[in-house]
Short mmCIF file of C-alpha atoms and ligand atoms in Angstrom, two decimals:
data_model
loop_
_atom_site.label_atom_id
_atom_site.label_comp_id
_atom_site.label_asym_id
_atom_site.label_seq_id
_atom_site.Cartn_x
_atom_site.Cartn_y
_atom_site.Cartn_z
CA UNK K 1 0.00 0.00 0.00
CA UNK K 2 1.07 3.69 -0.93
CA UNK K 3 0.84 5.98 2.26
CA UNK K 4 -0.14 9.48 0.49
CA UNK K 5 0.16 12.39 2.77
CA UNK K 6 -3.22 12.32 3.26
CA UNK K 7 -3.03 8.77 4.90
CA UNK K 8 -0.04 10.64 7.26
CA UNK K 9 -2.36 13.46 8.11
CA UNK K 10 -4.71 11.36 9.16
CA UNK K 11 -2.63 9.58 11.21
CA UNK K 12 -0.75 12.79 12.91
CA UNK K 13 -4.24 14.17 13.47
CA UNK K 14 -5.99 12.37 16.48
CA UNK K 15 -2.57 12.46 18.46
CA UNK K 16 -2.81 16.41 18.43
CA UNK K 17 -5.95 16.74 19.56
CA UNK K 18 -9.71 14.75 20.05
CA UNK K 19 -12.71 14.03 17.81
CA UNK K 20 -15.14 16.98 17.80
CA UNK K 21 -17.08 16.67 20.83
CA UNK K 22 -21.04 16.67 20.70
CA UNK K 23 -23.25 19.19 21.99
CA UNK K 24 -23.18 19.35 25.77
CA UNK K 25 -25.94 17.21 27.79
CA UNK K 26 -28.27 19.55 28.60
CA UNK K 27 -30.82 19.45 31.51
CA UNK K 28 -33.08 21.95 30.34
CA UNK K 29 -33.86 20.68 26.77
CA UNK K 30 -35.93 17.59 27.61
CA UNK K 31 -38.59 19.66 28.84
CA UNK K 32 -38.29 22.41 26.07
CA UNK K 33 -38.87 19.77 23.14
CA UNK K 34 -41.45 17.98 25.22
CA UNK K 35 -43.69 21.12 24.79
CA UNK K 36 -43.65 20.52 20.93
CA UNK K 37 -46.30 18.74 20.19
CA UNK K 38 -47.99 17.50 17.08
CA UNK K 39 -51.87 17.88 17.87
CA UNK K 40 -51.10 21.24 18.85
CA UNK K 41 -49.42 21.99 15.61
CA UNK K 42 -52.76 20.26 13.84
CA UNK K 43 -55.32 22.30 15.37
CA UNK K 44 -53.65 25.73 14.36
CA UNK K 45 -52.68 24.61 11.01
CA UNK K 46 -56.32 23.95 10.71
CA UNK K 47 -57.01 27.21 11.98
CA UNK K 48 -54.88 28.95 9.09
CA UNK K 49 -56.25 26.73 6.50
CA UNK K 50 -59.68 27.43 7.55
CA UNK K 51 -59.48 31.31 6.71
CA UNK K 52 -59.59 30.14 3.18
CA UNK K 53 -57.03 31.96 1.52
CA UNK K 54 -54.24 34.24 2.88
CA UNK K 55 -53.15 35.69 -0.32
CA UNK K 56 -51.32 39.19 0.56
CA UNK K 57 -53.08 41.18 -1.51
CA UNK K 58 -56.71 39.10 -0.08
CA UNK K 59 -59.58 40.51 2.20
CA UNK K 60 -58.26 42.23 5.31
CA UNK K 61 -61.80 43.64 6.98
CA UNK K 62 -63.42 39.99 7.58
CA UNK K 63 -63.01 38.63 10.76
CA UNK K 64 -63.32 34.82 9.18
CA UNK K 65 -61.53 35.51 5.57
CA UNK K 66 -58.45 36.46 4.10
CA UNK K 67 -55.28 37.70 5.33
CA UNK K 68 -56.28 40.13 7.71
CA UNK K 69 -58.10 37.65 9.74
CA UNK K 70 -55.03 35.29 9.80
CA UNK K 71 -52.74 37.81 11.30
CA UNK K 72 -55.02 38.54 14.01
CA UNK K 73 -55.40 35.40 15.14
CA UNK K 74 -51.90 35.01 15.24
CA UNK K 75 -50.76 38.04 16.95
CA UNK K 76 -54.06 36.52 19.43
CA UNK K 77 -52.43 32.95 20.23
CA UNK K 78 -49.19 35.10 20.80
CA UNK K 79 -50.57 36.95 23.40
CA UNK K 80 -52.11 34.59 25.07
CA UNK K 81 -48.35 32.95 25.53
CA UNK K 82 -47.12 36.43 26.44
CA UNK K 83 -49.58 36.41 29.08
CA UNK K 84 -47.49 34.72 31.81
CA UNK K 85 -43.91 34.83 30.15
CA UNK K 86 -41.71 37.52 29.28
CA UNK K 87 -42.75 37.38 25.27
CA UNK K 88 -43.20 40.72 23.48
CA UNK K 89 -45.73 40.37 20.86
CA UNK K 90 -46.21 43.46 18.05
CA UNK K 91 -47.06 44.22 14.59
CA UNK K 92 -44.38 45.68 12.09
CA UNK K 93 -45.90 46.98 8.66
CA UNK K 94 -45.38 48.60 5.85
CA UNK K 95 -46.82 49.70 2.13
CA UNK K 96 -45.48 48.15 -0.25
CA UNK K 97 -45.80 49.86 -3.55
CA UNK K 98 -46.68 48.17 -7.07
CA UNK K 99 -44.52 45.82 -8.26
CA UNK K 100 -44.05 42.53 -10.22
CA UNK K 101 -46.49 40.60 -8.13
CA UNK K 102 -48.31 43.74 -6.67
CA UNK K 103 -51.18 45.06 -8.58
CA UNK K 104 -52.24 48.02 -6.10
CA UNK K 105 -50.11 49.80 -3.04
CA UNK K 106 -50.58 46.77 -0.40
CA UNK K 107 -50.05 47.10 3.52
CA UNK K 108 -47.58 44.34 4.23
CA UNK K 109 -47.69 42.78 8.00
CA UNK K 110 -45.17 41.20 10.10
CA UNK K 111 -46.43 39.66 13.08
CA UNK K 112 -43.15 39.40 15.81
CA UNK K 113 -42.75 37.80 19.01
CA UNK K 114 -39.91 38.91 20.86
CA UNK K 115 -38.14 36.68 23.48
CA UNK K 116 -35.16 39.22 25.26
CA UNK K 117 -31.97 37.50 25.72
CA UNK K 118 -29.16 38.87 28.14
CA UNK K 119 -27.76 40.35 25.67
CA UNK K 120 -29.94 42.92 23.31
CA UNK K 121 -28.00 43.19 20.49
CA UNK K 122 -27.18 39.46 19.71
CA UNK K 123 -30.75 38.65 17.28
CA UNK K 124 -31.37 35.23 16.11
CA UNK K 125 -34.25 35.30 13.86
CA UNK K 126 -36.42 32.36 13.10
CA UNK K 127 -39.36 32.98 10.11
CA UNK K 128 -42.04 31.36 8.12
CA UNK K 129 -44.46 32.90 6.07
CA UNK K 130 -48.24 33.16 6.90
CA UNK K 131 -49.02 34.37 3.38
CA UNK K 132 -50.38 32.16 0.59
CA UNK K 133 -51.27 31.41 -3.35
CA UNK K 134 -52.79 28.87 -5.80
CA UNK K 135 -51.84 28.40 -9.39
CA UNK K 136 -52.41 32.05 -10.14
CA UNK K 137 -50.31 34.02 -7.94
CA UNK K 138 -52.39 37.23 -8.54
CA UNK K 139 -55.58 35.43 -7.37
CA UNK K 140 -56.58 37.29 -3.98
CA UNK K 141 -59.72 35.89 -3.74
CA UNK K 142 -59.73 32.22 -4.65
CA UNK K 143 -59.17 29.48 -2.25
CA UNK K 144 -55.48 29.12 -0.80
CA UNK K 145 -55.44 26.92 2.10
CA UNK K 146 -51.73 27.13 2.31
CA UNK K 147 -51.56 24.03 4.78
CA UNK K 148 -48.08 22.59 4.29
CA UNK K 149 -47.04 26.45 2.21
CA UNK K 150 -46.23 27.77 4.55
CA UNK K 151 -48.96 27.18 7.47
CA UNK K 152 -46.45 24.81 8.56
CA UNK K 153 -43.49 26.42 8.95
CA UNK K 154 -45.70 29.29 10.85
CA UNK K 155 -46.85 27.35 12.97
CA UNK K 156 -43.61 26.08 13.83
CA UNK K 157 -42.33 29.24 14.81
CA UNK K 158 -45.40 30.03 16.90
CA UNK K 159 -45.00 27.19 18.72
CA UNK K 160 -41.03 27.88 19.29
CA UNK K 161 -41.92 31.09 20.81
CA UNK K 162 -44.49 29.99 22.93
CA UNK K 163 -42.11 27.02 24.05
CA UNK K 164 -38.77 28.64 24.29
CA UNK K 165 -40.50 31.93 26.61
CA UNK K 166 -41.79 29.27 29.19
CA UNK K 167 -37.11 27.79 28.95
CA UNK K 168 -36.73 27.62 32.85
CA UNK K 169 -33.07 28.18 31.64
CA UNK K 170 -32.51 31.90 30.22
CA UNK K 171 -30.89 32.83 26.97
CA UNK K 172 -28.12 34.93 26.39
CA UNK K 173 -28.85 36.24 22.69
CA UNK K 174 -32.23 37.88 22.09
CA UNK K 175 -34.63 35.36 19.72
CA UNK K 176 -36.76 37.03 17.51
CA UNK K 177 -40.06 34.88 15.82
CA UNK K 178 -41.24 36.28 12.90
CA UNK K 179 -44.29 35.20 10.78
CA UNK K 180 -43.88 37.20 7.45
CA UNK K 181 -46.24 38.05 4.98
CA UNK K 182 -45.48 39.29 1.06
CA UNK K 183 -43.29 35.76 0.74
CA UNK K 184 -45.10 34.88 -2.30
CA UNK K 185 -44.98 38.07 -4.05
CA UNK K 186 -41.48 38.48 -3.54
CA UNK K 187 -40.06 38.00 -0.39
CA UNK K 188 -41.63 41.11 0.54
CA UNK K 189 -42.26 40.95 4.57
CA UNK K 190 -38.65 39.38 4.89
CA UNK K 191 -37.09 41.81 2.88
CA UNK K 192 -38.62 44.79 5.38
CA UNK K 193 -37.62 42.85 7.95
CA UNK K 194 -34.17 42.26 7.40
CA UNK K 195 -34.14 46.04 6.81
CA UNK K 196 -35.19 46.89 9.69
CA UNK K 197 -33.24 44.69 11.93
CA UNK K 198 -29.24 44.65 10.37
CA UNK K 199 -29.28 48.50 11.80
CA UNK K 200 -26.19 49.84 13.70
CA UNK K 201 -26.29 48.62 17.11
CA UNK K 202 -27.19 44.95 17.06
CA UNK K 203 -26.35 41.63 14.46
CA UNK K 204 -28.44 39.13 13.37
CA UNK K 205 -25.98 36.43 14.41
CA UNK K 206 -28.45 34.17 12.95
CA UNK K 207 -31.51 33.65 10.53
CA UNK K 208 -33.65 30.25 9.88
CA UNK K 209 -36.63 30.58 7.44
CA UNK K 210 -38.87 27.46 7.89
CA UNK K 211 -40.80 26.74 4.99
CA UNK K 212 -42.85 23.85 3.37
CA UNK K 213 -42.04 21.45 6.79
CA UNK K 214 -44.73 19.53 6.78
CA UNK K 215 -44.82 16.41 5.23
CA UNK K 216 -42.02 13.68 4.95
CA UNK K 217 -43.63 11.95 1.98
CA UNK K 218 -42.74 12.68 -2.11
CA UNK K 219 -45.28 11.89 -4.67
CA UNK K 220 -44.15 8.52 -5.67
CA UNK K 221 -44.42 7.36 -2.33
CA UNK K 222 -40.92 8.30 -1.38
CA UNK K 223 -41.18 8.05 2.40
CA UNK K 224 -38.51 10.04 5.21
CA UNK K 225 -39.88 10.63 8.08
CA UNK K 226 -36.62 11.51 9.81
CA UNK K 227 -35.18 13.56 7.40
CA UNK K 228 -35.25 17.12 6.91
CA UNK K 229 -33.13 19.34 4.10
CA UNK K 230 -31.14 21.98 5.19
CA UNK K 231 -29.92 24.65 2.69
CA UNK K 232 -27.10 26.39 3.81
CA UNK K 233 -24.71 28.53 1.80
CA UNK K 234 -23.49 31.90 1.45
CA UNK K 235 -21.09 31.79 -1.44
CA UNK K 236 -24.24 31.57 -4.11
CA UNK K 237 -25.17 35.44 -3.23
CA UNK K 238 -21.02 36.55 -3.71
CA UNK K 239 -21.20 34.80 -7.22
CA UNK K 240 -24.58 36.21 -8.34
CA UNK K 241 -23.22 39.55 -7.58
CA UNK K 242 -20.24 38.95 -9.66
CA UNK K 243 -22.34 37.83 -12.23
CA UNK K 244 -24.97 40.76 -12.18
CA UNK K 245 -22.04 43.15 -11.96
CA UNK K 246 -23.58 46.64 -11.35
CA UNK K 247 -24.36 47.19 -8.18
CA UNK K 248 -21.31 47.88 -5.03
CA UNK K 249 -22.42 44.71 -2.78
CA UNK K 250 -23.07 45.13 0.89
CA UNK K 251 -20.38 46.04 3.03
CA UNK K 252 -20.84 42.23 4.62
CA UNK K 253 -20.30 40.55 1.47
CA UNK K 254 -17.40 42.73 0.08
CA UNK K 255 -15.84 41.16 3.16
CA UNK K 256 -16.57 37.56 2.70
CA UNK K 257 -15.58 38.23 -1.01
CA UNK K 258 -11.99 38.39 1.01
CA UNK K 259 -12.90 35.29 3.09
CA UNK K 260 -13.80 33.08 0.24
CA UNK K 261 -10.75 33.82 -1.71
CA UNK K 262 -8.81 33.22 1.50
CA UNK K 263 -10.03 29.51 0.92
CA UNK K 264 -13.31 29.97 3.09
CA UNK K 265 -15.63 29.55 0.34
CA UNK K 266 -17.25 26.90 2.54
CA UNK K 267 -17.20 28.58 5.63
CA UNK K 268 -19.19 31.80 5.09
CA UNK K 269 -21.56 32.37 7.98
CA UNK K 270 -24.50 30.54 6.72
CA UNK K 271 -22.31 27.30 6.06
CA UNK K 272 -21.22 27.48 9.72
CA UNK K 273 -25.15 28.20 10.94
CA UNK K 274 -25.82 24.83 9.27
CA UNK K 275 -22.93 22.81 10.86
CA UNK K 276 -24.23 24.00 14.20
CA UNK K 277 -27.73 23.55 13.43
CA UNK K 278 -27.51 20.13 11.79
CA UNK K 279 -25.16 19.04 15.12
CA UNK K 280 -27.88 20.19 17.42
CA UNK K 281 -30.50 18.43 15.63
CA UNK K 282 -28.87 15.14 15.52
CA UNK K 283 -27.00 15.19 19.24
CA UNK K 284 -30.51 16.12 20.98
CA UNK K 285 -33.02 14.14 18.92
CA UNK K 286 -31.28 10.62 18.33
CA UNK K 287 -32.34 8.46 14.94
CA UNK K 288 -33.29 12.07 12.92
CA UNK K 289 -30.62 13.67 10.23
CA UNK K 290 -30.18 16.93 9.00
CA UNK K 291 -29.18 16.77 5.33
CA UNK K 292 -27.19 19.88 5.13
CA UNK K 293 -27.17 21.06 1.16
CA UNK K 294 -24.37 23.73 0.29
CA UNK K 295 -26.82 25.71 -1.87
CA UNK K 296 -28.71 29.06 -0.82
CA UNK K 297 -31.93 27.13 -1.71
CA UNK K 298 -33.69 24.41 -4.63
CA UNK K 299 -32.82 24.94 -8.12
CA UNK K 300 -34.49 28.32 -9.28
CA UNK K 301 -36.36 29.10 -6.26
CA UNK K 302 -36.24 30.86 -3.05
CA UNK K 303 -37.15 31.92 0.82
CA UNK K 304 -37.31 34.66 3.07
CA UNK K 305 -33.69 33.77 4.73
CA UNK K 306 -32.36 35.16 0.83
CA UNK K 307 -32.55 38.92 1.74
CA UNK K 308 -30.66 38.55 5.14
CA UNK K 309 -28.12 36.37 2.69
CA UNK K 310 -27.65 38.79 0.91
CA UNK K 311 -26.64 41.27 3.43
CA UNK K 312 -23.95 38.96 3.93
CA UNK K 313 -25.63 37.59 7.37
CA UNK K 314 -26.24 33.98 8.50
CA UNK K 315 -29.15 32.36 6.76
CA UNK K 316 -30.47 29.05 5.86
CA UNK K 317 -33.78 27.29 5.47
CA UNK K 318 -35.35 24.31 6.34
CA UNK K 319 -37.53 22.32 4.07
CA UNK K 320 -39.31 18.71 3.84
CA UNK K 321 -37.25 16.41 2.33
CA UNK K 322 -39.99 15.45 -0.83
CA UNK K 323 -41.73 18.31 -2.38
CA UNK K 324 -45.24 17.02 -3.44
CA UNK K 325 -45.66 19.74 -6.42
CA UNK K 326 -49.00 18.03 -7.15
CA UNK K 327 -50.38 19.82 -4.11
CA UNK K 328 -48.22 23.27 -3.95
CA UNK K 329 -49.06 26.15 -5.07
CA UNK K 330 -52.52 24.48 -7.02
CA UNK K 331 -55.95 25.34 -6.55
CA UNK K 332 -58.09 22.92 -4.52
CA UNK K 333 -59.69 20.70 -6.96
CA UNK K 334 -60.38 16.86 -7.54
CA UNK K 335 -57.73 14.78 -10.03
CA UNK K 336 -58.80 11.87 -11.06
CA UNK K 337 -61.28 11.95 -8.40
CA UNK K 338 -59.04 12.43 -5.66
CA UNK K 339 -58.60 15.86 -3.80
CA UNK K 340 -55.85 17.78 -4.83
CA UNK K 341 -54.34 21.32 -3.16
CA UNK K 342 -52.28 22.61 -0.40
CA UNK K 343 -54.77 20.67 2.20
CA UNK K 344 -54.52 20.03 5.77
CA UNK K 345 -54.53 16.38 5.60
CA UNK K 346 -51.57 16.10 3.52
CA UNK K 347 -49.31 17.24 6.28
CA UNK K 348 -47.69 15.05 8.68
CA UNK K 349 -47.96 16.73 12.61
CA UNK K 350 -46.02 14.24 14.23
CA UNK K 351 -43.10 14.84 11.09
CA UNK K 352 -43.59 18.70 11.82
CA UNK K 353 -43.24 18.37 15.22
CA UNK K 354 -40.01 16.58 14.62
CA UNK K 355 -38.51 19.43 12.23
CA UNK K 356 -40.19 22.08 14.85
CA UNK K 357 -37.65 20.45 17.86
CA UNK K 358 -34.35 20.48 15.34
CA UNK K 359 -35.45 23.95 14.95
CA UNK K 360 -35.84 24.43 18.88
CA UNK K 361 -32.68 22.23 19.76
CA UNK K 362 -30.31 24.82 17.05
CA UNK K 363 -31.76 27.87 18.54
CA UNK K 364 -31.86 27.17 22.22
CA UNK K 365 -28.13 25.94 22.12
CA UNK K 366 -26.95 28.93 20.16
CA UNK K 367 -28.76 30.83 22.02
CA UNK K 368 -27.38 29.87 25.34
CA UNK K 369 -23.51 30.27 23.76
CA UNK K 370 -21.39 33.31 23.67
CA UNK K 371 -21.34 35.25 20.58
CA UNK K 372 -18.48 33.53 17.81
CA UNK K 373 -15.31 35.50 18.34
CA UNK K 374 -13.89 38.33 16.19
CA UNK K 375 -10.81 38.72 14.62
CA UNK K 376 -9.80 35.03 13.49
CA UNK K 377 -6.50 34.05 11.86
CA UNK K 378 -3.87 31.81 11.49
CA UNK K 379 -0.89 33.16 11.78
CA UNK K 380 1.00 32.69 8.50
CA UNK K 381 4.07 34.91 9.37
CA UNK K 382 6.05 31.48 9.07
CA UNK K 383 6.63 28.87 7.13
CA UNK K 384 5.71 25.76 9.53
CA UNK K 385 3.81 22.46 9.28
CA UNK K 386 1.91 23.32 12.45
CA UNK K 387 -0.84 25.55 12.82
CA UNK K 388 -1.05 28.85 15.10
CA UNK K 389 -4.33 30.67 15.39
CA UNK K 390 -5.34 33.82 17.14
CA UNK K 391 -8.91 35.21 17.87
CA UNK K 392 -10.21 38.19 19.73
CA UNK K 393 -11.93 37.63 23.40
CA UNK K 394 -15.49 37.00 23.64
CA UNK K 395 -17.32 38.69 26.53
CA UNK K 396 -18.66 36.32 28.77
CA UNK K 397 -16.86 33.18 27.04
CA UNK K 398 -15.88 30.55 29.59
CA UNK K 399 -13.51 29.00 26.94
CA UNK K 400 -12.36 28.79 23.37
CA UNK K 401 -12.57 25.64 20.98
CA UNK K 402 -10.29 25.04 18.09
CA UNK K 403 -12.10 22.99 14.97
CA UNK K 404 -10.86 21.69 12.16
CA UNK K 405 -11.53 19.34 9.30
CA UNK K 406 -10.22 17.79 5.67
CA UNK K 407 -10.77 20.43 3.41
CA UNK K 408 -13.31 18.15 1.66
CA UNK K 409 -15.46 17.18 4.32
CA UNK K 410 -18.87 18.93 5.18
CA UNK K 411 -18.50 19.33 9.22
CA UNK K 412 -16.01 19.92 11.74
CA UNK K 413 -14.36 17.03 12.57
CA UNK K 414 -11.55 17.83 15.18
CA UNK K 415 -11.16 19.99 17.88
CA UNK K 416 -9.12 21.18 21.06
CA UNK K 417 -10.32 23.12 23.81
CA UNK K 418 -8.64 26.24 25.81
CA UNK K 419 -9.21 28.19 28.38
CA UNK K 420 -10.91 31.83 28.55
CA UNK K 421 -7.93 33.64 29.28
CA UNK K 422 -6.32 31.91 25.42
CA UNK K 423 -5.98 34.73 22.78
CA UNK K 424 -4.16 32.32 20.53
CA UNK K 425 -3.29 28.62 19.98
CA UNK K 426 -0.44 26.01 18.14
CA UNK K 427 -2.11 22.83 16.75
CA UNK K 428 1.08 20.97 16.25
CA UNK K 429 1.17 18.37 13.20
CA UNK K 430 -1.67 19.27 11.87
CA UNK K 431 -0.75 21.63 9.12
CA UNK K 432 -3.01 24.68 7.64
CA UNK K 433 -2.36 23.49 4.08
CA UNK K 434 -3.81 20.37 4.40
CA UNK K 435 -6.92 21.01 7.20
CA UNK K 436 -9.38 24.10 7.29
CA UNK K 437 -9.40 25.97 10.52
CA UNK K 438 -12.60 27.75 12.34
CA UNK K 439 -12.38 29.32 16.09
CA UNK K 440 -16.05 28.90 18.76
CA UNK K 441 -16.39 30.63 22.37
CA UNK K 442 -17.96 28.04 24.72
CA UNK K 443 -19.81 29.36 27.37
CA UNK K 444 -19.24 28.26 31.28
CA UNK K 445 -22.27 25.41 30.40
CA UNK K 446 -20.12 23.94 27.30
CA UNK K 447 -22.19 25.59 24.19
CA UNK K 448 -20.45 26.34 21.34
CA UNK K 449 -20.89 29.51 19.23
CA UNK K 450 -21.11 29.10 15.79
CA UNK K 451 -17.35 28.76 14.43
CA UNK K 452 -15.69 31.46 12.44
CA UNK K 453 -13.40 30.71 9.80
CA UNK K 454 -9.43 31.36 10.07
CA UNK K 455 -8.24 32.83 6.97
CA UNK K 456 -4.32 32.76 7.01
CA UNK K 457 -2.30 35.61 7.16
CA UNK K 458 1.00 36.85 6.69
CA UNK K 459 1.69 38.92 9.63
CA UNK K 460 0.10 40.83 12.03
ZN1 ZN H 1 -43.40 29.00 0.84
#
């Protein structure tokens, strides 16, 4: 047998350092997921459903009908959670003028639940859209029952508020639940949104869009019930901006422009939101899988975590493994004698409820770390087969973890620990040609922020 360098790396790597440890056990998540649960999720994706359609642009007067009467209720179960927890509930809106999908001016309405962290200005944003269509996405008045598009992934958010404000164990970073409107005429509500929270002040450290969750079966009987896909990539929104040329990109992405051509093209901040997310997932609900997919989303399509993308911040979106197109976007009708549509009893709670706690188990443990650390490197001053690193301290960190990985493999898959006071670290045999680096703060309860990738550099 040939021993290729690669073999030797292999073999120098687990003597510097251990196998990337697991998310910590953690006391306080049994009972948070336990609060998920799947009739719960049925009767208020009924609820939606039964308002007929929620087209933006649809009835807003009715108290039974059309859009206006689904926010309501929504902003209604909120408060009734805020009632004896410290959940903010409020309204954000906005006119949005006519566009592409907008035949007349058209009030567009967030509906936010607010859970305050220790920490204000560290936002982690979790969306789905409450807004709906059939075939004819100008139709306002025509049945949309929206069920599985996106009733599903709003209801999973309203039930991650509801469970997360009753966490005996507080959060550090502020969690913000959003359901969005204007998603089907253009990412509208999500678009405002993202506008009005990457202001001066505070960071979105992190955004999940949840949409389509709801069923684990395709239409030729393709059956996952413990699968969910993950999209999660932030290099897609660098190259469409070299390809479309014109306009100066966001500040953000100018910078990760740098990153990606310092060899971190898989490590912009969304790519490291799915590592952690997919980790979470799989450490605190045993038997499921999180099939993270390097893309910003499915071939030609999109979600409302693309305009926080593109302002260079952390986003990614979850999504049902099987997309039945016979039922989405369609207008409720019989085929072949059969019902067809986005209906109610094509979702799967008890799969929902399953994709709602990866959600929950992501969030709560990022939301317990520190904030990632600033101001990674490797220290490239040298020419050395070892590997030095610096970072910048973290307030509140308890400790600092070291990953690392082949530079073709999809997660972290080695790391050493150090202690708060570390500003810097030597991985010894393990060489920064061969591996890809990323830096975490751990907090004093052994969560990990969400890496950050060390480019190398030449010298201080
Ligand atoms: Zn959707």
């Amino acid at each position: 047998m040939r021993v290729t360098a690669w073999m030797l790396a292999g073999l120098l790597a687990p003597a510097a350092a251990q196998t990337l440890p697991p998310p910590p056990p953690e006391p306080a998540m049994g009972a948070l997921l336990r609060q998920i649960k799947p009739e719960a999720m049925k009767t208020q994706i009924a609820a939606l459903a039964a308002f007929g359609t929620r087209h933006t642009a649809s009835e807003t007067t009715s108290e039974t009908r059309g859009i206006g009467a689904a926010r309501r209720w929504i902003e209604a179960q909120w408060r009734a959670c805020a009632k004896d927890t410290p959940l903010q509930v409020g309204t954000r809106s906005h006119i949005e003028p006519v566009g592409r999908r907008i035949a007349a001016p058209t009030e567009i309405v967030n509906v936010v639940a607010t859970l305050p962290g220790k920490d204000p200005k560290r936002l982690i944003v979790v969306s789905g859209h409450y807004d709906s269509r059939n075939a004819d996405v100008m139709d306002a008045s025509g049945d949309a029952p929206g069920a599985n598009d996106d009733a599903s992934g709003t209801v999973a958010v309203m039930q991650l508020a509801c469970a997360m404000a009753r966490s005996k164990k507080p959060f550090d970073a502020t969690i913000l639940f959003a359901a969005v409107a204007g998603e089907e005429q253009g990412l509208l509500g999500a678009a405002q949104l993202a506008k009005e929270l990457d202001v001066d002040g505070q960071l979105v450290e992190a955004m999940i869009t949840n949409d389509i969750i709801g069923s684990s079966r395709g239409a030729k009987g393709e059956y996952a019930p413990l699968r969910v896909r993950l999209f999660a990539d932030g290099l897609d929104p660098l190259l469409r901006l070299a390809l479309r040329g014109a306009t100066p990109p966001h500040p953000r992405l100018a910078a990760q422009q740098q990153l990606a051509a310092a060899g971190g093209a898989d490590d912009l901040p969304a790519a490291q939101l799915g590592r952690h997310l997919a980790s979470a997932a799989e450490r605190y609900l045993p038997g499921f899988q999180v099939d993270l997919i390097a893309r910003r989303d499915r071939t030609l399509r999109g979600g409302d975590h693309l305009p926080f993308l593109e302002r260079g911040l952390a986003a990614v979106r979850f999504t049902e493994p099987f997309e039945n197109y016979a039922n989405q976007h369609q207008n409720v009708r019989l085929v072949d004698g059969k019902p067809a549509g986005d209906l109610l009893e094509f979702v799967d709670f008890e799969y929902l409820a399953r994709v709602t706690k990866a959600n929950l188990a992501g969030l709560a443990t990022l939301a317990w770390a520190p904030a990632p650390p600033a101001g990674v490197q490797i220290d490239a001053s040298e020419l050395s087969n070892d590997t030095r690193l610096r970072w910048q301290a973290v307030n509140g960190a308890a400790g600092y973890r070291v990953v690392w990985r082949r530079s073709e493999a999809a997660r972290w898959e080695f790391a050493k620990d150090f202690g708060a006071e570390a500003r810097d670290a030597l991985i010894a045999g393990v060489s920064r040609d061969d591996w890809v680096f990323g830096v975490q703060a751990l907090g004093a309860d052994g969560h990990a922020s969400l890496a950050v990738y060390a480019p190398p550099v030449s010298g201080r």
